[in-house]
mmCIF file of C-alpha atoms in Angstrom:
data_model
loop_
_atom_site.group_PDB
_atom_site.id
_atom_site.type_symbol
_atom_site.label_atom_id
_atom_site.label_comp_id
_atom_site.label_asym_id
_atom_site.label_seq_id
_atom_site.Cartn_x
_atom_site.Cartn_y
_atom_site.Cartn_z
ATOM 1 C CA MET A 1 -28.965 43.555 25.439
ATOM 2 C CA ILE A 2 -30.428 41.512 28.218
ATOM 3 C CA ILE A 3 -27.981 40.764 31.268
ATOM 4 C CA MET A 4 -29.233 37.602 32.816
ATOM 5 C CA LYS A 5 -26.615 37.506 35.411
ATOM 6 C CA ILE A 6 -24.261 40.465 36.705
ATOM 7 C CA ASN A 7 -20.654 38.767 37.181
ATOM 8 C CA LYS A 8 -18.817 41.830 37.412
ATOM 9 C CA PHE A 9 -20.135 44.958 39.141
ATOM 10 C CA THR A 10 -17.933 47.859 38.890
ATOM 11 C CA VAL A 11 -17.890 51.128 40.993
ATOM 12 C CA ILE A 12 -15.485 54.077 39.865
ATOM 13 C CA GLY A 13 -14.628 56.494 42.487
ATOM 14 C CA ALA A 14 -14.068 55.320 46.139
ATOM 15 C CA GLY A 15 -15.156 58.571 47.872
ATOM 16 C CA THR A 16 -18.213 58.699 50.091
ATOM 17 C CA MET A 17 -20.717 57.900 47.468
ATOM 18 C CA GLY A 18 -18.656 55.273 45.903
ATOM 19 C CA HIS A 19 -17.614 53.106 48.862
ATOM 20 C CA GLY A 20 -21.189 53.300 49.912
ATOM 21 C CA ILE A 21 -22.520 51.961 46.526
ATOM 22 C CA ALA A 22 -19.772 49.423 46.467
ATOM 23 C CA GLU A 23 -20.893 48.181 50.065
ATOM 24 C CA LEU A 24 -24.506 47.860 48.641
ATOM 25 C CA ALA A 25 -23.335 45.898 45.684
ATOM 26 C CA LEU A 26 -21.202 43.648 48.297
ATOM 27 C CA ILE A 27 -24.319 42.869 50.449
ATOM 28 C CA ALA A 28 -26.595 42.206 47.450
ATOM 29 C CA GLY A 29 -24.032 39.372 46.437
ATOM 30 C CA TYR A 30 -22.109 40.722 43.642
ATOM 31 C CA GLU A 31 -18.384 40.330 42.863
ATOM 32 C CA VAL A 32 -17.521 44.018 42.875
ATOM 33 C CA TRP A 33 -14.362 45.944 41.391
ATOM 34 C CA LEU A 34 -13.967 49.457 42.998
ATOM 35 C CA ASN A 35 -11.397 51.783 41.322
ATOM 36 C CA ASP A 36 -9.865 55.158 42.157
ATOM 37 C CA VAL A 37 -6.713 57.112 41.184
ATOM 38 C CA ASN A 38 -4.410 55.589 44.005
ATOM 39 C CA ASP A 39 -4.219 52.764 46.461
ATOM 40 C CA GLU A 40 -4.285 55.062 49.537
ATOM 41 C CA ILE A 41 -7.876 56.164 48.759
ATOM 42 C CA LEU A 42 -9.011 52.694 48.166
ATOM 43 C CA LYS A 43 -7.353 51.490 51.426
ATOM 44 C CA ASN A 44 -9.390 54.121 53.189
ATOM 45 C CA ALA A 45 -12.672 53.116 51.343
ATOM 46 C CA LEU A 46 -11.967 49.592 52.288
ATOM 47 C CA ASN A 47 -11.671 50.395 56.051
ATOM 48 C CA LYS A 48 -14.821 52.463 55.847
ATOM 49 C CA ILE A 49 -16.807 49.556 54.158
ATOM 50 C CA LYS A 50 -15.413 47.149 56.699
ATOM 51 C CA TRP A 51 -16.435 49.451 59.711
ATOM 52 C CA SER A 52 -19.875 49.940 58.072
ATOM 53 C CA LEU A 53 -20.461 46.194 57.687
ATOM 54 C CA THR A 54 -19.525 45.603 61.145
ATOM 55 C CA GLU A 55 -21.849 48.230 62.556
ATOM 56 C CA LEU A 56 -24.826 46.616 60.368
ATOM 57 C CA GLN A 57 -23.816 43.211 61.779
ATOM 58 C CA LYS A 58 -23.752 44.505 65.306
ATOM 59 C CA LYS A 59 -27.420 45.813 64.737
ATOM 60 C CA GLY A 60 -28.637 42.572 63.075
ATOM 61 C CA LYS A 61 -28.999 44.086 59.915
ATOM 62 C CA LEU A 62 -26.590 41.914 57.886
ATOM 63 C CA LYS A 63 -26.934 38.377 56.390
ATOM 64 C CA GLY A 64 -23.512 36.752 56.290
ATOM 65 C CA GLU A 65 -20.175 37.434 57.822
ATOM 66 C CA THR A 66 -18.333 40.694 57.096
ATOM 67 C CA ASP A 67 -15.224 38.590 56.041
ATOM 68 C CA GLN A 68 -17.280 36.611 53.727
ATOM 69 C CA ILE A 69 -18.760 39.471 52.014
ATOM 70 C CA LEU A 70 -15.535 41.511 51.815
ATOM 71 C CA SER A 71 -13.974 38.453 50.136
ATOM 72 C CA ARG A 72 -16.008 39.636 46.880
ATOM 73 C CA ILE A 73 -14.328 43.045 46.713
ATOM 74 C CA HIS A 74 -11.566 43.699 44.154
ATOM 75 C CA THR A 75 -9.794 47.120 44.356
ATOM 76 C CA THR A 76 -7.542 48.502 41.633
ATOM 77 C CA SER A 77 -6.173 51.912 40.485
ATOM 78 C CA ASN A 78 -6.123 50.738 37.019
ATOM 79 C CA LEU A 79 -9.317 52.061 35.380
ATOM 80 C CA GLU A 80 -9.154 49.695 32.242
ATOM 81 C CA GLU A 81 -8.828 46.613 34.651
ATOM 82 C CA ALA A 82 -11.947 47.680 36.702
ATOM 83 C CA LEU A 83 -13.925 48.511 33.427
ATOM 84 C CA LYS A 84 -12.807 45.263 31.349
ATOM 85 C CA ASP A 85 -15.956 42.994 30.623
ATOM 86 C CA THR A 86 -18.103 44.620 33.271
ATOM 87 C CA ASP A 87 -21.761 43.685 33.434
ATOM 88 C CA PHE A 88 -22.868 46.990 35.367
ATOM 89 C CA MET A 89 -20.905 50.048 36.073
ATOM 90 C CA VAL A 90 -21.562 52.775 38.603
ATOM 91 C CA GLU A 91 -19.576 55.763 37.975
ATOM 92 C CA ALA A 92 -19.240 58.002 41.352
ATOM 93 C CA VAL A 93 -16.678 60.498 40.626
ATOM 94 C CA ILE A 94 -16.944 64.487 41.233
ATOM 95 C CA GLU A 95 -19.516 66.397 39.253
ATOM 96 C CA ASP A 96 -17.119 67.227 36.309
ATOM 97 C CA ILE A 97 -18.661 66.182 33.057
ATOM 98 C CA ASN A 98 -15.259 66.073 31.115
ATOM 99 C CA LEU A 99 -13.882 63.530 33.727
ATOM 100 C CA LYS A 100 -16.977 61.433 33.489
ATOM 101 C CA SER A 101 -17.359 61.540 29.743
ATOM 102 C CA LYS A 102 -13.603 60.172 29.760
ATOM 103 C CA ILE A 103 -14.526 57.271 32.004
ATOM 104 C CA PHE A 104 -17.671 56.620 29.811
ATOM 105 C CA ALA A 105 -15.674 56.377 26.595
ATOM 106 C CA LYS A 106 -13.306 53.866 28.143
ATOM 107 C CA ALA A 107 -16.139 51.584 29.622
ATOM 108 C CA ASP A 108 -17.699 51.810 26.247
ATOM 109 C CA GLU A 109 -14.314 50.511 24.711
ATOM 110 C CA VAL A 110 -13.787 47.600 26.985
ATOM 111 C CA SER A 111 -17.108 46.467 28.053
ATOM 112 C CA ASP A 112 -20.814 45.801 26.893
ATOM 113 C CA GLY A 113 -22.503 46.202 30.107
ATOM 114 C CA ILE A 114 -24.900 48.951 31.369
ATOM 115 C CA LEU A 115 -23.197 52.088 32.276
ATOM 116 C CA ALA A 116 -24.735 54.282 35.128
ATOM 117 C CA THR A 117 -23.660 57.640 36.267
ATOM 118 C CA ASN A 118 -24.317 58.840 39.948
ATOM 119 C CA THR A 119 -24.931 62.425 39.166
ATOM 120 C CA SER A 120 -27.354 64.872 40.821
ATOM 121 C CA SER A 121 -27.559 67.332 37.797
ATOM 122 C CA LEU A 122 -25.556 66.756 34.781
ATOM 123 C CA PRO A 123 -27.390 65.438 31.603
ATOM 124 C CA ILE A 124 -27.150 61.808 31.028
ATOM 125 C CA SER A 125 -27.511 62.763 27.321
ATOM 126 C CA GLU A 126 -24.327 64.720 27.226
ATOM 127 C CA ILE A 127 -22.246 61.938 28.995
ATOM 128 C CA ALA A 128 -23.629 59.393 26.733
ATOM 129 C CA GLU A 129 -22.309 61.278 23.638
ATOM 130 C CA SER A 130 -18.945 60.001 24.697
ATOM 131 C CA THR A 131 -19.986 56.453 24.005
ATOM 132 C CA LYS A 132 -20.828 54.704 20.713
ATOM 133 C CA LYS A 133 -23.816 52.692 22.459
ATOM 134 C CA PRO A 134 -25.809 55.609 24.236
ATOM 135 C CA GLU A 135 -28.727 53.135 24.575
ATOM 136 C CA ARG A 136 -26.986 51.529 27.631
ATOM 137 C CA VAL A 137 -26.017 54.724 29.378
ATOM 138 C CA ILE A 138 -28.303 55.729 32.390
ATOM 139 C CA GLY A 139 -28.503 58.044 35.383
ATOM 140 C CA MET A 140 -28.568 56.299 38.724
ATOM 141 C CA HIS A 141 -28.680 58.943 41.452
ATOM 142 C CA PHE A 142 -28.015 57.630 44.969
ATOM 143 C CA PHE A 143 -28.498 59.701 48.142
ATOM 144 C CA ASN A 144 -25.975 60.250 50.869
ATOM 145 C CA PRO A 145 -25.208 58.019 52.948
ATOM 146 C CA PRO A 146 -26.077 55.354 50.180
ATOM 147 C CA VAL A 147 -26.132 52.375 52.734
ATOM 148 C CA LEU A 148 -28.933 54.393 54.660
ATOM 149 C CA MET A 149 -30.833 56.395 52.384
ATOM 150 C CA PRO A 150 -33.742 54.481 50.666
ATOM 151 C CA LEU A 151 -33.956 56.114 47.342
ATOM 152 C CA VAL A 152 -32.339 55.951 43.768
ATOM 153 C CA GLU A 153 -33.537 58.330 41.048
ATOM 154 C CA ILE A 154 -32.947 56.507 37.782
ATOM 155 C CA ILE A 155 -32.710 59.017 34.773
ATOM 156 C CA LYS A 156 -33.450 58.083 31.183
ATOM 157 C CA GLY A 157 -31.313 59.813 28.594
ATOM 158 C CA LYS A 158 -32.554 60.764 25.410
ATOM 159 C CA LEU A 159 -31.304 57.462 23.588
ATOM 160 C CA THR A 160 -31.439 55.182 26.733
ATOM 161 C CA SER A 161 -33.243 52.039 25.827
ATOM 162 C CA ASP A 162 -36.168 50.636 27.750
ATOM 163 C CA ASN A 163 -34.288 47.460 28.633
ATOM 164 C CA THR A 164 -31.566 49.500 29.963
ATOM 165 C CA VAL A 165 -34.099 51.279 32.138
ATOM 166 C CA LYS A 166 -35.867 47.748 33.078
ATOM 167 C CA GLU A 167 -32.334 46.237 34.118
ATOM 168 C CA THR A 168 -31.103 49.240 36.172
ATOM 169 C CA PHE A 169 -34.677 48.987 38.040
ATOM 170 C CA GLN A 170 -34.059 45.665 38.889
ATOM 171 C CA VAL A 171 -30.410 46.176 40.029
ATOM 172 C CA THR A 172 -31.757 48.914 42.278
ATOM 173 C CA LYS A 173 -34.163 46.796 43.996
ATOM 174 C CA ASN A 174 -31.601 44.132 44.372
ATOM 175 C CA LEU A 175 -29.337 46.707 46.265
ATOM 176 C CA GLY A 176 -32.450 46.964 48.510
ATOM 177 C CA LYS A 177 -33.306 50.396 47.264
ATOM 178 C CA GLU A 178 -36.419 52.280 46.078
ATOM 179 C CA PRO A 179 -36.333 53.520 42.392
ATOM 180 C CA VAL A 180 -38.090 56.463 40.982
ATOM 181 C CA LEU A 181 -38.127 57.205 37.183
ATOM 182 C CA ALA A 182 -37.199 60.502 35.654
ATOM 183 C CA LYS A 183 -38.340 60.054 31.977
ATOM 184 C CA LYS A 184 -36.736 63.038 30.550
ATOM 185 C CA ASP A 185 -33.172 64.316 31.175
ATOM 186 C CA ILE A 186 -33.757 67.691 32.347
ATOM 187 C CA PRO A 187 -31.372 69.580 34.700
ATOM 188 C CA GLY A 188 -31.727 68.525 38.401
ATOM 189 C CA PHE A 189 -34.060 65.549 37.544
ATOM 190 C CA ILE A 190 -36.637 65.511 40.332
ATOM 191 C CA VAL A 191 -35.343 65.819 43.854
ATOM 192 C CA THR A 192 -32.699 68.529 43.119
ATOM 193 C CA ARG A 193 -35.223 70.529 41.242
ATOM 194 C CA ILE A 194 -37.651 70.294 44.108
ATOM 195 C CA LEU A 195 -34.964 71.046 46.723
ATOM 196 C CA PHE A 196 -33.727 74.343 44.820
ATOM 197 C CA ARG A 197 -37.404 75.542 44.745
ATOM 198 C CA LEU A 198 -37.436 75.223 48.545
ATOM 199 C CA LEU A 199 -34.251 77.031 48.687
ATOM 200 C CA GLU A 200 -35.139 79.963 46.375
ATOM 201 C CA THR A 201 -38.267 80.940 48.292
ATOM 202 C CA SER A 202 -36.305 80.719 51.632
ATOM 203 C CA CYS A 203 -33.499 82.962 49.998
ATOM 204 C CA TYR A 204 -36.125 85.416 48.929
ATOM 205 C CA LEU A 205 -37.667 85.535 52.342
ATOM 206 C CA VAL A 206 -34.580 86.380 53.956
ATOM 207 C CA GLU A 207 -32.913 88.609 51.460
ATOM 208 C CA SER A 208 -36.328 90.619 51.211
ATOM 209 C CA GLY A 209 -36.184 90.967 55.131
ATOM 210 C CA LYS A 210 -39.507 89.078 55.742
ATOM 211 C CA ALA A 211 -37.771 86.435 57.838
ATOM 212 C CA THR A 212 -34.333 85.258 59.196
ATOM 213 C CA ILE A 213 -32.639 81.992 58.444
ATOM 214 C CA GLU A 214 -33.716 80.758 61.931
ATOM 215 C CA ASP A 215 -37.302 81.724 61.265
ATOM 216 C CA VAL A 216 -37.441 79.760 57.926
ATOM 217 C CA ASP A 217 -35.790 76.703 59.293
ATOM 218 C CA TYR A 218 -37.907 76.742 62.589
ATOM 219 C CA THR A 219 -41.234 76.970 60.378
ATOM 220 C CA ALA A 220 -39.822 74.247 58.021
ATOM 221 C CA LYS A 221 -39.264 71.892 60.699
ATOM 222 C CA THR A 222 -42.393 72.621 63.086
ATOM 223 C CA GLU A 223 -44.972 73.445 60.594
ATOM 224 C CA LEU A 224 -43.983 71.187 57.435
ATOM 225 C CA GLY A 225 -41.994 68.594 59.295
ATOM 226 C CA PHE A 226 -38.904 68.865 57.329
ATOM 227 C CA PRO A 227 -36.203 67.212 59.523
ATOM 228 C CA MET A 228 -33.347 69.733 59.032
ATOM 229 C CA GLY A 229 -35.436 72.715 57.820
ATOM 230 C CA VAL A 230 -33.808 74.417 54.628
ATOM 231 C CA PHE A 231 -30.661 76.237 55.464
ATOM 232 C CA LEU A 232 -29.394 73.656 58.084
ATOM 233 C CA LEU A 233 -29.777 71.155 55.380
ATOM 234 C CA GLN A 234 -27.892 73.070 52.923
ATOM 235 C CA ASP A 235 -25.002 73.218 55.418
ATOM 236 C CA ASN A 236 -25.154 69.454 55.762
ATOM 237 C CA ILE A 237 -25.224 68.910 51.898
ATOM 238 C CA GLY A 238 -22.578 71.510 51.554
ATOM 239 C CA ILE A 239 -23.021 74.984 50.365
ATOM 240 C CA ASP A 240 -20.127 74.778 47.809
ATOM 241 C CA VAL A 241 -21.911 71.550 46.252
ATOM 242 C CA ASP A 242 -25.303 73.632 46.041
ATOM 243 C CA TYR A 243 -23.464 76.504 44.507
ATOM 244 C CA LEU A 244 -21.616 74.472 41.867
ATOM 245 C CA ILE A 245 -24.881 72.356 41.040
ATOM 246 C CA MET A 246 -27.012 75.376 40.600
ATOM 247 C CA ASN A 247 -24.527 77.008 38.199
ATOM 248 C CA SER A 248 -24.432 73.616 36.202
ATOM 249 C CA MET A 249 -28.172 73.765 36.124
ATOM 250 C CA THR A 250 -28.609 77.408 35.049
ATOM 251 C CA LYS A 251 -26.155 76.942 32.350
ATOM 252 C CA ARG A 252 -28.404 74.189 30.815
ATOM 253 C CA GLY A 253 -31.591 76.342 30.904
ATOM 254 C CA PHE A 254 -32.847 75.967 34.580
ATOM 255 C CA GLU A 255 -34.413 79.298 35.772
ATOM 256 C CA ILE A 256 -34.047 80.255 39.563
ATOM 257 C CA TYR A 257 -34.296 83.259 41.689
ATOM 258 C CA ASN A 258 -30.546 84.509 42.137
ATOM 259 C CA CYS A 259 -29.918 83.442 45.776
ATOM 260 C CA GLU A 260 -26.888 85.974 46.649
ATOM 261 C CA ILE A 261 -26.423 84.450 50.233
ATOM 262 C CA ILE A 262 -25.566 81.230 48.861
ATOM 263 C CA LYS A 263 -22.946 82.994 46.593
ATOM 264 C CA GLU A 264 -21.539 84.969 49.521
ATOM 265 C CA LYS A 265 -21.119 81.892 51.565
ATOM 266 C CA PHE A 266 -19.327 80.047 48.722
ATOM 267 C CA GLU A 267 -16.944 82.838 48.110
ATOM 268 C CA LYS A 268 -16.217 82.942 51.704
ATOM 269 C CA LYS A 269 -15.577 79.244 51.719
ATOM 270 C CA GLU A 270 -18.205 78.937 54.465
ATOM 271 C CA TYR A 271 -19.502 75.711 53.173
ATOM 272 C CA GLY A 272 -21.202 74.399 56.012
ATOM 273 C CA VAL A 273 -20.612 71.340 58.133
ATOM 274 C CA LYS A 274 -17.324 70.500 56.256
ATOM 275 C CA SER A 275 -15.928 73.953 57.000
ATOM 276 C CA GLY A 276 -17.379 74.325 60.608
ATOM 277 C CA LYS A 277 -19.411 77.423 59.410
ATOM 278 C CA GLY A 278 -22.303 77.931 56.915
ATOM 279 C CA PHE A 279 -25.455 79.375 57.521
ATOM 280 C CA TYR A 280 -24.793 78.134 61.248
ATOM 281 C CA THR A 281 -21.663 77.625 63.152
ATOM 282 C CA HIS A 282 -21.214 74.052 63.764
ATOM 283 C CA PRO A 283 -22.391 71.802 65.421
ATOM 284 C CA ALA A 284 -25.593 73.265 65.229
ATOM 285 C CA LYS A 285 -29.311 72.464 65.439
ATOM 286 C CA ILE A 286 -32.502 74.099 64.872
ATOM 287 C CA VAL A 287 -33.734 75.674 68.530
ATOM 288 C CA SER A 288 -36.008 78.485 67.807
ATOM 289 C CA GLY A 289 -37.530 81.218 65.640
ATOM 290 C CA LYS A 290 -40.586 83.059 64.667
ATOM 291 C CA ILE A 291 -43.326 80.996 62.749
ATOM 292 C CA ILE A 292 -43.783 82.273 59.473
ATOM 293 C CA ASP A 293 -46.360 81.314 56.622
ATOM 294 C CA PRO A 294 -45.074 77.878 55.599
ATOM 295 C CA SER A 295 -47.027 78.034 52.346
ATOM 296 C CA PHE A 296 -44.659 80.592 51.139
ATOM 297 C CA ILE A 297 -41.561 78.278 51.729
ATOM 298 C CA ILE A 298 -43.089 75.366 49.886
ATOM 299 C CA SER A 299 -44.882 77.450 47.170
ATOM 300 C CA SER A 300 -42.282 77.178 44.436
ATOM 301 C CA ALA A 301 -41.333 73.545 45.142
ATOM 302 C CA VAL A 302 -45.231 72.720 44.655
ATOM 303 C CA ASN A 303 -45.202 74.535 41.292
ATOM 304 C CA GLU A 304 -42.134 72.428 40.354
ATOM 305 C CA ALA A 305 -43.888 69.303 40.976
ATOM 306 C CA TYR A 306 -46.740 70.549 38.679
ATOM 307 C CA PHE A 307 -44.391 71.327 36.074
ATOM 308 C CA LEU A 308 -42.674 67.834 36.395
ATOM 309 C CA LEU A 309 -46.061 66.234 36.014
ATOM 310 C CA LYS A 310 -47.072 68.469 33.302
ATOM 311 C CA GLU A 311 -44.099 67.850 31.331
ATOM 312 C CA ASP A 312 -44.191 64.067 31.936
ATOM 313 C CA VAL A 313 -40.908 64.061 33.525
ATOM 314 C CA ALA A 314 -42.123 61.780 36.474
ATOM 315 C CA SER A 315 -45.354 60.455 37.808
ATOM 316 C CA LYS A 316 -47.311 61.629 40.654
ATOM 317 C CA ASP A 317 -46.345 58.754 42.827
ATOM 318 C CA ASP A 318 -42.702 59.033 41.936
ATOM 319 C CA ILE A 319 -42.664 62.706 42.659
ATOM 320 C CA ASP A 320 -44.323 62.126 46.313
ATOM 321 C CA LYS A 321 -41.973 59.157 46.627
ATOM 322 C CA SER A 322 -38.899 61.378 45.932
ATOM 323 C CA CYS A 323 -39.911 64.063 48.375
ATOM 324 C CA LYS A 324 -40.604 61.388 51.301
ATOM 325 C CA LEU A 325 -37.497 59.167 50.547
ATOM 326 C CA GLY A 326 -35.020 61.445 49.015
ATOM 327 C CA LEU A 327 -35.760 64.562 51.204
ATOM 328 C CA GLY A 328 -37.156 62.886 54.376
ATOM 329 C CA TRP A 329 -40.481 64.683 54.389
ATOM 330 C CA PRO A 330 -43.436 63.217 56.276
ATOM 331 C CA LYS A 331 -45.559 63.322 53.059
ATOM 332 C CA GLY A 332 -45.556 63.989 49.505
ATOM 333 C CA ILE A 333 -45.369 67.379 47.896
ATOM 334 C CA PHE A 334 -48.864 66.879 46.436
ATOM 335 C CA ASP A 335 -50.326 66.105 49.851
ATOM 336 C CA TYR A 336 -48.887 69.485 51.087
ATOM 337 C CA ALA A 337 -50.521 71.215 48.149
ATOM 338 C CA ASN A 338 -53.862 69.619 48.884
ATOM 339 C CA GLN A 339 -53.568 70.732 52.510
ATOM 340 C CA ILE A 340 -52.599 74.527 51.847
ATOM 341 C CA GLY A 341 -54.895 74.691 48.840
ATOM 342 C CA LEU A 342 -53.876 75.608 45.183
ATOM 343 C CA ASP A 343 -55.430 78.939 45.241
ATOM 344 C CA LYS A 344 -53.335 80.180 48.134
ATOM 345 C CA ILE A 345 -50.216 78.675 46.564
ATOM 346 C CA ARG A 346 -51.169 80.462 43.133
ATOM 347 C CA ASN A 347 -51.576 83.867 44.906
ATOM 348 C CA ILE A 348 -48.122 83.375 46.420
ATOM 349 C CA LEU A 349 -46.602 82.517 43.120
ATOM 350 C CA GLU A 350 -48.160 85.484 41.429
ATOM 351 C CA PHE A 351 -46.795 87.531 44.165
ATOM 352 C CA LEU A 352 -43.230 86.292 43.696
ATOM 353 C CA GLU A 353 -43.581 86.702 40.016
ATOM 354 C CA LYS A 354 -44.460 90.318 40.391
ATOM 355 C CA GLU A 355 -41.803 91.088 43.020
ATOM 356 C CA THR A 356 -38.809 89.295 41.432
ATOM 357 C CA GLY A 357 -39.651 89.624 37.747
ATOM 358 C CA GLU A 358 -38.727 85.822 37.426
ATOM 359 C CA LYS A 359 -41.172 84.303 34.845
ATOM 360 C CA HIS A 360 -40.542 80.673 36.302
ATOM 361 C CA PHE A 361 -42.867 81.494 39.164
ATOM 362 C CA GLU A 362 -45.821 81.557 36.662
ATOM 363 C CA PRO A 363 -48.119 78.955 38.177
ATOM 364 C CA GLN A 364 -47.896 75.465 36.276
ATOM 365 C CA PHE A 365 -51.374 74.328 37.439
#
C-alpha cells in the first residue's frame, strides 16, 4: 500500500489534541474531516482552530489566508462519514482502549488508508487486533499543544509494515513536525517512560524525607535546566492523566517505584492546573528551594535511556531528540549521563535498588 496523495485526512476526536492535529493538517494543505460525538464540541473546536490560525497569521507564521485554510475543513458527528474512504486517519480520543478499538474496527471496515492512534502509552498492537489489516495501524503520539510542540513519536506495532512507517514519517514532516521512531511497541514508548523515571526518583526523594517538592523542582530547573522542574510539570500535564497512564503501563509490565503522593493527589481530585491545586496551588511558578544532588533526580531516567538503547527500542539520536523536543530539555539524556559520569549514576541506582527493593533500578549499562 503506497499512498501517492492524501485526498482525505481524518481526525477522530475534537478535543485539545484533536483540534490541534486537525489545524496542523489544514495548514499542511490537506482536506480535513474532523469528527466528534456532537455538533457543539465540533463548533467549539472550529472556533479554537480559527482563533489559533488568526494568532499565527498575526505573528507572520502562516502562509495563506485563514478563511482559505478553514475552507478545507469538514466537520461531522457521523463516525462512518468521517472515516469512509479516508487516506490517513489520526484517532485522538481519550485513553480508553475499548473506545479506540471500536473506532479502528469501523475505520478498517470503511477505508484502506493508514490508521494512526495518538496515544502516549496504550499498545499499538492491542489496538490493531480490532482490524483485519494490522499492518496499516501505527502510533502517532503528538505533544500538547500540537501546533507548538515540535515532536511526534511514531510507534511501530508488532505487525505494522515498513511502508506504513515510511508514509507516516512523511506525513509527520508534511505537518512540520520532527518524527522519532519507537521500533518496539512497549508501554510508554520513549518520552513517557523517561518522564516517569524522572518522576519516580523525585517521588522517592520527597517520600523518604530527603527533599521537598520545592527542592526537587528548584534543582531540576536551576541545575538541569528543566523548564518546569518535575512536579510543576505534572501539575501542568494533569496528575489524573499521570495516574491513569501509570496504571495502564504497570498492568502491561512496566515496573516503577510506587509513588504514593501521586495516588493521594488523584484520590483528593487535586489534579494540578485544571483543578486549581495539585503539588502547587495555581497559578504557580518555581521560586526557590534547597539545591540537592541533580544526579539523583535524573539517575533512573538515564538508566531507562540505556534500557531503550539496549533493547533496540529507539536509536541514541532519537532518544536524545525526544528529551529535547518532547520534554523541553536543553540537552539530550546521554549528554547528562556523560556530564555526570556513569560511575556516579550506577552508585545511585544500586543505592535505590537496595533501599526500595525495586529490581528495575538495576543498572542497564
